[in-house]
PDB file of C-alpha atoms and ligand atoms in Angstrom:
ATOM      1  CA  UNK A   7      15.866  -3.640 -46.279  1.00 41.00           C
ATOM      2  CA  UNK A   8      17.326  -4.061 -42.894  1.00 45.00           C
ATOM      3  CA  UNK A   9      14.168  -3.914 -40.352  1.00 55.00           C
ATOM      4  CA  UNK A  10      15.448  -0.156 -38.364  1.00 59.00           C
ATOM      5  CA  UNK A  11      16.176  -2.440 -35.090  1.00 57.00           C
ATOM      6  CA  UNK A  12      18.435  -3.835 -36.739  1.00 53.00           C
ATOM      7  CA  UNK A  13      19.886  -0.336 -38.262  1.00 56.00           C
ATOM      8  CA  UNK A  14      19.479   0.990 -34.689  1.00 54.00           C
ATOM      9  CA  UNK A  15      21.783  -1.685 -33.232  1.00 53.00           C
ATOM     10  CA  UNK A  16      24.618  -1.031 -35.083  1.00 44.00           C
ATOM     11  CA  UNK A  17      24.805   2.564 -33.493  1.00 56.00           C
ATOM     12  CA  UNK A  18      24.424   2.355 -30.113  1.00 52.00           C
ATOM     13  CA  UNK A  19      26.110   5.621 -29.603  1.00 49.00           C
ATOM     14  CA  UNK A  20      22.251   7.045 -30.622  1.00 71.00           C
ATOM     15  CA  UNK A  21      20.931   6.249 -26.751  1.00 85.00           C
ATOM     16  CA  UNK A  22      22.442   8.937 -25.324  1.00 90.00           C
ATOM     17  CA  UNK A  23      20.081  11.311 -27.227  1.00 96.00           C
ATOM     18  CA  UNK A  24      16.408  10.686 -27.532  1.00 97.00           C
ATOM     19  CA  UNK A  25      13.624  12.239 -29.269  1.00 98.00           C
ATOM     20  CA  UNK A  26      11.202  12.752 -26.691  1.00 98.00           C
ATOM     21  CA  UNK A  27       7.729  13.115 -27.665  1.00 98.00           C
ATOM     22  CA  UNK A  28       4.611  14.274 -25.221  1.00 97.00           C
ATOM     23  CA  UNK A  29       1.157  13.273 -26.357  1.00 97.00           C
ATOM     24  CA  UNK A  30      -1.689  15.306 -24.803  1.00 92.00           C
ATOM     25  CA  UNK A  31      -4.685  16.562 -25.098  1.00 86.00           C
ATOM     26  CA  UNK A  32      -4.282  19.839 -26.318  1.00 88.00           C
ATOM     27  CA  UNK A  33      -0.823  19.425 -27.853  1.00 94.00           C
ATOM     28  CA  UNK A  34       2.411  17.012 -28.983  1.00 97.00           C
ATOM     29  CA  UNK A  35       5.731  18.662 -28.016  1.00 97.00           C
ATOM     30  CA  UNK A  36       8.974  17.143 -28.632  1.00 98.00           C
ATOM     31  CA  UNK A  37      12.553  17.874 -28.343  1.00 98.00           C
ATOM     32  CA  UNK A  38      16.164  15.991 -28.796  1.00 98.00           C
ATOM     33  CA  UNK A  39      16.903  14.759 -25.382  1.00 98.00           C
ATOM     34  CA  UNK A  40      20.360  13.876 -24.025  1.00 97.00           C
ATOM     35  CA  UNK A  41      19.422  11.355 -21.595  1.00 96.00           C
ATOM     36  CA  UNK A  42      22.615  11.437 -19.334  1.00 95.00           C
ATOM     37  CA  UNK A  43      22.160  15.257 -18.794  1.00 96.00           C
ATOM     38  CA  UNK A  44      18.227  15.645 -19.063  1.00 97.00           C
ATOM     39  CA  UNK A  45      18.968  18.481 -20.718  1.00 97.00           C
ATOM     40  CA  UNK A  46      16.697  19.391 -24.264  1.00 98.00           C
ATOM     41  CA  UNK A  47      19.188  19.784 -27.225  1.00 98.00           C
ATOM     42  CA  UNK A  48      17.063  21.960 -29.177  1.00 98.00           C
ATOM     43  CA  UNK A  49      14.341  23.967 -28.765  1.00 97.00           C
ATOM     44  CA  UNK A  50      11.036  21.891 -28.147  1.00 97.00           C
ATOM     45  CA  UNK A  51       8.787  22.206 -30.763  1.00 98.00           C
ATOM     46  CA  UNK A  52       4.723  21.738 -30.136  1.00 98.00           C
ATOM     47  CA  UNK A  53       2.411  20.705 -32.699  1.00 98.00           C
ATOM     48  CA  UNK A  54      -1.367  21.000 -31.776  1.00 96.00           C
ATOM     49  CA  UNK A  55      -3.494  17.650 -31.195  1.00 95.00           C
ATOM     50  CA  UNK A  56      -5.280  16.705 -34.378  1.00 94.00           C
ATOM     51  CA  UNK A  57      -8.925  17.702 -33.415  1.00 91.00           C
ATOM     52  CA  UNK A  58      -9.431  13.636 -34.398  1.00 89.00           C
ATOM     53  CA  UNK A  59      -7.102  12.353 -31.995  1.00 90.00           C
ATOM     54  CA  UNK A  60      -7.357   8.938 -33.700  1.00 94.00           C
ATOM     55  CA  UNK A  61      -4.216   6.736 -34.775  1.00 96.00           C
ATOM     56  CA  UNK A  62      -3.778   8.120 -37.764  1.00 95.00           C
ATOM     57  CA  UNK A  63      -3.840  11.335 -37.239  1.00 95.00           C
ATOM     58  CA  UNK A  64      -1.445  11.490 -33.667  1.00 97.00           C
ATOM     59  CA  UNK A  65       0.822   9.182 -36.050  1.00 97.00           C
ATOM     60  CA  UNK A  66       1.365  11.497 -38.757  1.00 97.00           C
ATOM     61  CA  UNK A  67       2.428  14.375 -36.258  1.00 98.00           C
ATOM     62  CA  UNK A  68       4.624  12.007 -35.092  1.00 98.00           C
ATOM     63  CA  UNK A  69       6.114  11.737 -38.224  1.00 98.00           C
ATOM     64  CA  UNK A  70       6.068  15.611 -38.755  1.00 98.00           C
ATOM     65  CA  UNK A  71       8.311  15.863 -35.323  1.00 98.00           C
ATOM     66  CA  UNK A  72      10.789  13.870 -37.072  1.00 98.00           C
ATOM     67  CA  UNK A  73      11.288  15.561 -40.011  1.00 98.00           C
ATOM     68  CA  UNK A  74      10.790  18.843 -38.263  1.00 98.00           C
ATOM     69  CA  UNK A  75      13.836  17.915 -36.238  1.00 98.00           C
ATOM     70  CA  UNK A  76      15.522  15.559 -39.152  1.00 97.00           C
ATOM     71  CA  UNK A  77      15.724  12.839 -36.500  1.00 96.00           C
ATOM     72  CA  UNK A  78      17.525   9.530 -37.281  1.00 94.00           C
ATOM     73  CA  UNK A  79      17.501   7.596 -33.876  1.00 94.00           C
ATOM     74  CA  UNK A  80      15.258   6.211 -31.006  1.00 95.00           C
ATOM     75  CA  UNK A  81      11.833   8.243 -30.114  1.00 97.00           C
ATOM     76  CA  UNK A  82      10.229   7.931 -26.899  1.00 98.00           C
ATOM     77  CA  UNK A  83       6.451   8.867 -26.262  1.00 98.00           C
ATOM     78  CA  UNK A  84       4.615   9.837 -23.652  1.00 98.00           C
ATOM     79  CA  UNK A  85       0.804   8.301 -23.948  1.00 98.00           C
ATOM     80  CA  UNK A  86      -1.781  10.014 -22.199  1.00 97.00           C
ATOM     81  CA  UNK A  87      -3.341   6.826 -21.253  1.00 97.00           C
ATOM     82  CA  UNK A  88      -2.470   3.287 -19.669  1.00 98.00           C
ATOM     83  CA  UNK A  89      -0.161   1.652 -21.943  1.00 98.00           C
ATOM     84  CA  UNK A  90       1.095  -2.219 -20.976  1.00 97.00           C
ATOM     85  CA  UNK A  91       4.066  -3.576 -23.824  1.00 95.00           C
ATOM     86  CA  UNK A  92       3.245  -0.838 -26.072  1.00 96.00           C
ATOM     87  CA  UNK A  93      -0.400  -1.499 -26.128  1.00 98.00           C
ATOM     88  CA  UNK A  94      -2.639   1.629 -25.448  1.00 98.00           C
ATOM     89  CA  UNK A  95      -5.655   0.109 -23.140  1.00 98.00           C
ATOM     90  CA  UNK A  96      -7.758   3.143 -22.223  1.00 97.00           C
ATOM     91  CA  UNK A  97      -8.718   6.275 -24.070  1.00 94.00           C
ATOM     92  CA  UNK A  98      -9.682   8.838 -21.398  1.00 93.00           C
ATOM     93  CA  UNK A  99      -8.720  12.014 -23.306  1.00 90.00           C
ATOM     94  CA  UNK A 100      -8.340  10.517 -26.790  1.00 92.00           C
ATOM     95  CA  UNK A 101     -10.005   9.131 -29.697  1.00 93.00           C
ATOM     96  CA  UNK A 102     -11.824   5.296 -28.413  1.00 94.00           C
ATOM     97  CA  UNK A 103      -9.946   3.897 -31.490  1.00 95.00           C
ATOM     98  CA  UNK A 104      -6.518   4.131 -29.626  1.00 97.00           C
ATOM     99  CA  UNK A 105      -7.721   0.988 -27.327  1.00 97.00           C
ATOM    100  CA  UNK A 106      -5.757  -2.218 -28.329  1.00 98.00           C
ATOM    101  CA  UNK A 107      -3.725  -0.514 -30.715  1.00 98.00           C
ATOM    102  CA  UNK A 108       0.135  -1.304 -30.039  1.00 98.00           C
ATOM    103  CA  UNK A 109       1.349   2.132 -30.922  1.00 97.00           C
ATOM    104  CA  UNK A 110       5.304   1.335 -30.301  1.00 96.00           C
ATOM    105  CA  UNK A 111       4.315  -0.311 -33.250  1.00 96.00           C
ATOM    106  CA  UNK A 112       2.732   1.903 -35.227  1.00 98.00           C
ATOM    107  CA  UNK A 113       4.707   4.812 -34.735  1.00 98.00           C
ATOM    108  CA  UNK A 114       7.380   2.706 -35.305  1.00 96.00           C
ATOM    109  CA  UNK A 115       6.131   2.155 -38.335  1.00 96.00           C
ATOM    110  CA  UNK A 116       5.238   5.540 -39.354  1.00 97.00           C
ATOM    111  CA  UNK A 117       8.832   7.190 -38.571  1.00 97.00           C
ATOM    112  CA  UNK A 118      10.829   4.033 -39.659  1.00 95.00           C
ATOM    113  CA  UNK A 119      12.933   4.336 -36.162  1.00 95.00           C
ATOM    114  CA  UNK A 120      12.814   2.350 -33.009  1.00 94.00           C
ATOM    115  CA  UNK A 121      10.050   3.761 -30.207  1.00 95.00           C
ATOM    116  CA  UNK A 122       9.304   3.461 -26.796  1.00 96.00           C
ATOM    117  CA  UNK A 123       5.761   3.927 -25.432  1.00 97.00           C
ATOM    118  CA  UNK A 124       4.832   5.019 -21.696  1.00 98.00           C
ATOM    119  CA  UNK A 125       1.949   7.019 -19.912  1.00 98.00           C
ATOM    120  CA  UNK A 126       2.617   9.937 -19.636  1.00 97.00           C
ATOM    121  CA  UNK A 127       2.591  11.048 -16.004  1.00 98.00           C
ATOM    122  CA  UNK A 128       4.659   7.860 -15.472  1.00 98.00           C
ATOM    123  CA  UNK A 129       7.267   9.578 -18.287  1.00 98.00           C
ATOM    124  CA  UNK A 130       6.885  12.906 -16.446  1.00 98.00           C
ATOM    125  CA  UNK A 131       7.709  11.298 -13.113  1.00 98.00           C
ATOM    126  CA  UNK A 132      10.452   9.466 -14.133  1.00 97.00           C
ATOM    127  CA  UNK A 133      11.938  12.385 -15.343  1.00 98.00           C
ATOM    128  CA  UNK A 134      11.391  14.168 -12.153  1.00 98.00           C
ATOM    129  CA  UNK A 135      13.020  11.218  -9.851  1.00 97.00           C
ATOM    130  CA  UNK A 136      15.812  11.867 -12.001  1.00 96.00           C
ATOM    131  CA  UNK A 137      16.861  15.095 -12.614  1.00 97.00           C
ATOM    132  CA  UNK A 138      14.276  17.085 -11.141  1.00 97.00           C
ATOM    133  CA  UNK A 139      12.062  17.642  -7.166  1.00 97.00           C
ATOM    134  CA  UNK A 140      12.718  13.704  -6.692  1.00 97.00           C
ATOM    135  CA  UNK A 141      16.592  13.557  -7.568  1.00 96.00           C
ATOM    136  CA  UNK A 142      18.126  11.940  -4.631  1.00 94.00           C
ATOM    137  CA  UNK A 143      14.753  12.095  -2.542  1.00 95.00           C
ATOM    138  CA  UNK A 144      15.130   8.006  -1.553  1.00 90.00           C
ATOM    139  CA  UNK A 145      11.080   8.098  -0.037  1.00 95.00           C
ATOM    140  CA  UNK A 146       7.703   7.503  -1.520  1.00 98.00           C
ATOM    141  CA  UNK A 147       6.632  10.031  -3.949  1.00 98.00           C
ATOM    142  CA  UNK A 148       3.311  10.861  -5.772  1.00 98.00           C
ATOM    143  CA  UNK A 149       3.405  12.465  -9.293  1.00 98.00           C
ATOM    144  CA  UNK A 150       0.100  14.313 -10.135  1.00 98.00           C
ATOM    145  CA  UNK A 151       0.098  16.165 -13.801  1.00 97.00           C
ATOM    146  CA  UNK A 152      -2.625  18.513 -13.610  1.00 96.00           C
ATOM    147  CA  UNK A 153      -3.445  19.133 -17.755  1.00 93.00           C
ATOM    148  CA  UNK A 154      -6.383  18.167 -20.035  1.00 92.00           C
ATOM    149  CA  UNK A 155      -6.914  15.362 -17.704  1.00 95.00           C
ATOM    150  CA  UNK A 156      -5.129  14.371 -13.912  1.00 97.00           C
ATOM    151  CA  UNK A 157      -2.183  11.708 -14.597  1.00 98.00           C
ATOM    152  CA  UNK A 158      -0.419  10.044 -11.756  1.00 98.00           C
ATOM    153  CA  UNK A 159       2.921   8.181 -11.203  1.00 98.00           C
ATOM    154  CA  UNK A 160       4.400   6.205  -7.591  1.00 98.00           C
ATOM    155  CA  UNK A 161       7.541   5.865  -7.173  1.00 97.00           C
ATOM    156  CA  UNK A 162       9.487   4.229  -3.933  1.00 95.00           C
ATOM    157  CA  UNK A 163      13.392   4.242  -3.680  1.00 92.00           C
ATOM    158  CA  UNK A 164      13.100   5.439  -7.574  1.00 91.00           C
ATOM    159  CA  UNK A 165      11.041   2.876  -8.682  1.00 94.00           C
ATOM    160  CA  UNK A 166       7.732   2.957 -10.545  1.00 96.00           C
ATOM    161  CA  UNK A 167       4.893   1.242 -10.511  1.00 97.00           C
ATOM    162  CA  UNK A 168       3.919   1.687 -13.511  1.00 97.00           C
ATOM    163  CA  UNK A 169      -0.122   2.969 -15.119  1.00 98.00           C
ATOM    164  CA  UNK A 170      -1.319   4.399 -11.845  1.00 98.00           C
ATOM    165  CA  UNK A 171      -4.770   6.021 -12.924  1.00 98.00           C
ATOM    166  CA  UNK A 172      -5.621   8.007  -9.751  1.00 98.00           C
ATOM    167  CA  UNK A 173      -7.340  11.012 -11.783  1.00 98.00           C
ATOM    168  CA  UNK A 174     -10.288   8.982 -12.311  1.00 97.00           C
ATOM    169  CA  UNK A 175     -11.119   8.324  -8.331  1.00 96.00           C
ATOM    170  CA  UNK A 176     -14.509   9.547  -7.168  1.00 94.00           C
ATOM    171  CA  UNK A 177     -14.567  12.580  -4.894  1.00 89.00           C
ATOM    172  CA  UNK A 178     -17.418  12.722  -2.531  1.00 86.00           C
ATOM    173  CA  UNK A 179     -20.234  15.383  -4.085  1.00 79.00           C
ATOM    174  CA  UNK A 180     -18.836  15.138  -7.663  1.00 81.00           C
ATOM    175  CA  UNK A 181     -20.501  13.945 -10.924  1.00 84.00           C
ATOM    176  CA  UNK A 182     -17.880  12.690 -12.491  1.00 93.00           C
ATOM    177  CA  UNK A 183     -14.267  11.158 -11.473  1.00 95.00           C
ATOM    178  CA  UNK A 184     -11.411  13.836 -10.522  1.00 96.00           C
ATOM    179  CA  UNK A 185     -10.095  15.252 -12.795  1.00 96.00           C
ATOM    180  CA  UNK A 186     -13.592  15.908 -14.415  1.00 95.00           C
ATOM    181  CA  UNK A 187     -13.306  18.624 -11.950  1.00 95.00           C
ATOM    182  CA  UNK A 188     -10.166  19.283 -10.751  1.00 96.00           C
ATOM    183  CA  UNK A 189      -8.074  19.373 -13.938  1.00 96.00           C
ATOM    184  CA  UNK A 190      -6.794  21.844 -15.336  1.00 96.00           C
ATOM    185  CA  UNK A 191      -9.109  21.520 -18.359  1.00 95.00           C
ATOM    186  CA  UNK A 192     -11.875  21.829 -15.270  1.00 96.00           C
ATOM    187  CA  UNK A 193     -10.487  25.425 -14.396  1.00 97.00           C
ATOM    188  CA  UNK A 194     -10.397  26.560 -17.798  1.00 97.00           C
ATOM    189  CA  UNK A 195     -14.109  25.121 -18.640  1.00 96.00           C
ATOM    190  CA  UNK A 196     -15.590  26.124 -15.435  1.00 97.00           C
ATOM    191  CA  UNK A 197     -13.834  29.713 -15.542  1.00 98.00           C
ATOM    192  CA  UNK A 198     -12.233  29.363 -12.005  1.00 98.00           C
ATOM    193  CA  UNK A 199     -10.143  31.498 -10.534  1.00 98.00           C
ATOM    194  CA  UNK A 200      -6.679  30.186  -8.662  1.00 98.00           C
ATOM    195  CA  UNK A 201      -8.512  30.217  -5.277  1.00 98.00           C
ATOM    196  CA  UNK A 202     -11.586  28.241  -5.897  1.00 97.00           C
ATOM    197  CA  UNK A 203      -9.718  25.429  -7.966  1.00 98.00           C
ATOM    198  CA  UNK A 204      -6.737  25.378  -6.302  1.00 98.00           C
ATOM    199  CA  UNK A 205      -9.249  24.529  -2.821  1.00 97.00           C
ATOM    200  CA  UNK A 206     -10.199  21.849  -5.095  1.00 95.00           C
ATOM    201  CA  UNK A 207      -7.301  20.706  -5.892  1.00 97.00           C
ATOM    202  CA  UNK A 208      -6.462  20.282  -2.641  1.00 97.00           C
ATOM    203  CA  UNK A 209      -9.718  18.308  -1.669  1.00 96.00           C
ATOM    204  CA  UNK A 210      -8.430  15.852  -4.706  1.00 97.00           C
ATOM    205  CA  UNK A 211      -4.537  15.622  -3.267  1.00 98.00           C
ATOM    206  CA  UNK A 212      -5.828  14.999   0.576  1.00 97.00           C
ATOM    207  CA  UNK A 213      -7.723  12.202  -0.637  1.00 97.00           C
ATOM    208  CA  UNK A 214      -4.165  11.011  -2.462  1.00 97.00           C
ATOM    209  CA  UNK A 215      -2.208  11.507   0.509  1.00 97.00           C
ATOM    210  CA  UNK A 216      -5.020   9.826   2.748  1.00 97.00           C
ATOM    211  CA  UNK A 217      -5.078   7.090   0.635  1.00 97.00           C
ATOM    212  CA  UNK A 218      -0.976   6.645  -0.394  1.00 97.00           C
ATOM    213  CA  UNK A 219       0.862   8.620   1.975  1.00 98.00           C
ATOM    214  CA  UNK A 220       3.679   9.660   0.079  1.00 98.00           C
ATOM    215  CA  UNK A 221       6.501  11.403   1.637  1.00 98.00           C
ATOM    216  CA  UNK A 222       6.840  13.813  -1.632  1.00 98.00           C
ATOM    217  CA  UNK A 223       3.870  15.282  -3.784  1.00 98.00           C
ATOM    218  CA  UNK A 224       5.544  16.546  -7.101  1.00 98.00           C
ATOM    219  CA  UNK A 225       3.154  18.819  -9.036  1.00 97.00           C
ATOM    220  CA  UNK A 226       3.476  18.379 -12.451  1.00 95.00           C
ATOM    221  CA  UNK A 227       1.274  19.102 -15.881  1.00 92.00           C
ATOM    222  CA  UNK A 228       0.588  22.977 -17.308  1.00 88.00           C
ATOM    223  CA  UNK A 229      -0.042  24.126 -13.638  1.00 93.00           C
ATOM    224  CA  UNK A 230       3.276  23.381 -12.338  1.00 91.00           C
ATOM    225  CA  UNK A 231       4.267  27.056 -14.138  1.00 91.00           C
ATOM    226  CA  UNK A 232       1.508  28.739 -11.941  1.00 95.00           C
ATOM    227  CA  UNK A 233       1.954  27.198  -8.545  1.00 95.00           C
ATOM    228  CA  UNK A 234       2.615  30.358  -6.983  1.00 96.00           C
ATOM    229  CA  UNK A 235      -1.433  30.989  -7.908  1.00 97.00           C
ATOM    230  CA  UNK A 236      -2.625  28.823  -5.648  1.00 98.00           C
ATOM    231  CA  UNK A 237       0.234  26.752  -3.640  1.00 97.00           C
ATOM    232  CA  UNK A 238      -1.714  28.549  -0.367  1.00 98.00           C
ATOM    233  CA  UNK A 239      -4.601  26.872  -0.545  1.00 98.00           C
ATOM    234  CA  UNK A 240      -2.243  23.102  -0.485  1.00 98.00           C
ATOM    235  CA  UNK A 241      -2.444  21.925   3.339  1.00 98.00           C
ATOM    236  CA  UNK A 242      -0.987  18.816   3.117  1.00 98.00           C
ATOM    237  CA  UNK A 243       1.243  16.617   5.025  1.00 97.00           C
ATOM    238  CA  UNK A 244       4.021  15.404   2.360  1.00 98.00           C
ATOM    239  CA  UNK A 245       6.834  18.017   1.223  1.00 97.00           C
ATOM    240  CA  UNK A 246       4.696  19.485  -1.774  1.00 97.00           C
ATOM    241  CA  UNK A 247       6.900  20.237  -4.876  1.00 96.00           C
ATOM    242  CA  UNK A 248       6.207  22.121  -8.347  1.00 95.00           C
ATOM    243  CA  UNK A 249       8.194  19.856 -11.541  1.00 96.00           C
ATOM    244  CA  UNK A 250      11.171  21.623 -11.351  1.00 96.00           C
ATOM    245  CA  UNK A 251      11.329  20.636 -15.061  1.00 95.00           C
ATOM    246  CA  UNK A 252       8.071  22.574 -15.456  1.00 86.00           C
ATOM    247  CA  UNK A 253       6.645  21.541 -18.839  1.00 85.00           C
ATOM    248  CA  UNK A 254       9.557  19.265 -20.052  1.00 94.00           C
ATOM    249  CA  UNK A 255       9.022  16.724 -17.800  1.00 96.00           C
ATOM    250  CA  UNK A 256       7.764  14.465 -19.910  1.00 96.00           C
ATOM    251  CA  UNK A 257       9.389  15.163 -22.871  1.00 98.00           C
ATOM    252  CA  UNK A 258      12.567  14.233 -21.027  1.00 98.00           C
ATOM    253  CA  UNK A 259      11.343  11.350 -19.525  1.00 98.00           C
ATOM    254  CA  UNK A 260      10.126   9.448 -22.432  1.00 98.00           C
ATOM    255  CA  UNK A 261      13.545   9.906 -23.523  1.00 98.00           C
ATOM    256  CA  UNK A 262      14.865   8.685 -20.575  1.00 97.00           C
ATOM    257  CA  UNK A 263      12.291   5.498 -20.571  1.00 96.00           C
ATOM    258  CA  UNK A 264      12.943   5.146 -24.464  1.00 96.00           C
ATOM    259  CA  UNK A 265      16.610   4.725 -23.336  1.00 94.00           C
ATOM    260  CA  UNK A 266      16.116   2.140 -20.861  1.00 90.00           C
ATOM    261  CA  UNK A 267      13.869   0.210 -22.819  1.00 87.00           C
ATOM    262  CA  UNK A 268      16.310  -0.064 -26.116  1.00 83.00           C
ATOM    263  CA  UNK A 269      18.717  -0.291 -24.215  1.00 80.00           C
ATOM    264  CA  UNK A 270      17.462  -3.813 -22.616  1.00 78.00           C
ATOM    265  CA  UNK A 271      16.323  -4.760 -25.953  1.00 73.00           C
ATOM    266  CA  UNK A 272      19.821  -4.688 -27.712  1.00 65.00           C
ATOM    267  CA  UNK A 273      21.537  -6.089 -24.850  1.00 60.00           C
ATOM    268  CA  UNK A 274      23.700  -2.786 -24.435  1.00 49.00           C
TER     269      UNK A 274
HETATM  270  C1  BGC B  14      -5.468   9.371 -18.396  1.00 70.61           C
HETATM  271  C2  BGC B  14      -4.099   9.067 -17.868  1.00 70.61           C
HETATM  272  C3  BGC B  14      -3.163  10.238 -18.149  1.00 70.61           C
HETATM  273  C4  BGC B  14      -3.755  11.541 -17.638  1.00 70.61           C
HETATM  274  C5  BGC B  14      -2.899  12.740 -17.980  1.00 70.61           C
HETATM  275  C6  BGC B  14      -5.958  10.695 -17.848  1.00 70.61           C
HETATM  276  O1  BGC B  14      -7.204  10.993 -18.371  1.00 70.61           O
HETATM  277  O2  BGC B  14      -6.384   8.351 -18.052  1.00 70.61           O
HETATM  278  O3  BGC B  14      -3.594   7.891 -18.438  1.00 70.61           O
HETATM  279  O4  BGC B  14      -1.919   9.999 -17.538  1.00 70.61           O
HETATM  280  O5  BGC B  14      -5.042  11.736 -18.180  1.00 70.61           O
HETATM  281  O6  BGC B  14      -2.773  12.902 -19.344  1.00 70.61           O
END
């Protein structure tokens, strides 16, 4: 059997649409990606987390993505975790087994086709610099997802630098690191309403911009949707922008990262 790089190389046409995947905590969503565009092909389709978020069980709905969407080329992933070469090395929101596991590999494995593996708030940013509140903004720029947990991504002049993992700073007065509290999983848990967490939000971002200054803050994550809720109680000094592409950000940028990846890898 030819090994599916192999396959893959012999249709290079197949990078210009990507299956991107986004791993989280709550739910996997994926959709056929054309890369050039940003633009979903079909309608995304979300499967919810295995309750056992181990590797089995996040590689078989994997799997179920690609024969829900009867995919035959690349997949990229968005990992809600740091991820170096493939390798998942922390396990914040997921199951503890995930740590040293390679899971380019493994999913690779489990769909037959080639994969690309990223964090996810660097795949959400990525897609953001490109088609979305970053496109053409040349200055630094801070990505914060606000979801089950608080991702981050920095970009300057475009570029990331890559497995930022500023939700787990300390905040003065807190228990636990940021995003035990100022998630999104936070609200829900703590029944806030807009005002209270979006104050606390903005205690967690002032520390960001008093630490990074970026130029650009680009919301991103489930709360990107509800901005208007509580983009009042944001007094900050960077331009503050909501993901323009809401809750596809980083469905579209692990195609996007998937496609830069292969693309190095078979010399195209
Ligand atoms: C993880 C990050 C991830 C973020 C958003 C955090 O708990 O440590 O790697 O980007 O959640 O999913």
């Amino acid at each position: 059997m030819i090994h599916s790089w192999q396959t893959f190389k012999y249709n290079l046409m197949n990078l210009k649409n990507i299956l991107g995947v986004d791993i989280g905590g709550s739910g996997i969503k994926a959709a056929p990606v054309n890369c050039k565009t940003g633009k979903l092909l079909e309608e995304k389709y979300r499967i919810p987390t295995p309750e056992k978020s181990d590797t089995e069980g996040i590689a078989g709905v994997i799997a179920q993505h690609v024969r829900h969407f009867r995919w035959k080329g690349a997949i990229g992933c968005g990992f809600p975790a740091v991820v170096q070469n493939g390798i998942v090395r922390t396990a914040a929101n997921i199951d503890n087994s995930w740590i040293g596991i390679n899971g380019r590999k493994l999913f690779s494995k489990a769909t037959k086709l080639p994969v690309w593996l990223l964090n996810d708030a660097d795949a959400a940013g990525l897609a953001e610099i490109r088609f979305g509140a970053g496109a053409g903004f040349k200055g630094s720029i801070l990505m914060v997802t606000a979801g089950t947990g608080i991702g981050s991504a920095l970009f300057v002049k475009g570029k990331l630098y890559p497995n930022t993992e500023l939700g787990h700073i300390f905040l003065k007065e807190q228990p636990q690191d940021a995003e035990y509290s100022a998630s999104d999983a936070a609200r829900k848990r703590e029944g806030l309403d807009w005002d209270s967490w979006g104050e606390r939000f903005n205690t967690y971002l002032t520390v960001m911009e008093n630490l990074f200054w970026p130029e650009m803050i680009i919301i991103g994550g489930g709360v990107s949707k509800k901005m208007n809720n509580f983009k009042h109680k944001l007094n900050l000094r960077a331009r503050v922008e909501p993901a323009l592409l809401l809750n596809n950000a980083g469905i579209i940028g692990a195609a996007v990262a998937a496609k830069i990846y292969l693309k190095n890898q078979l010399g195209g």
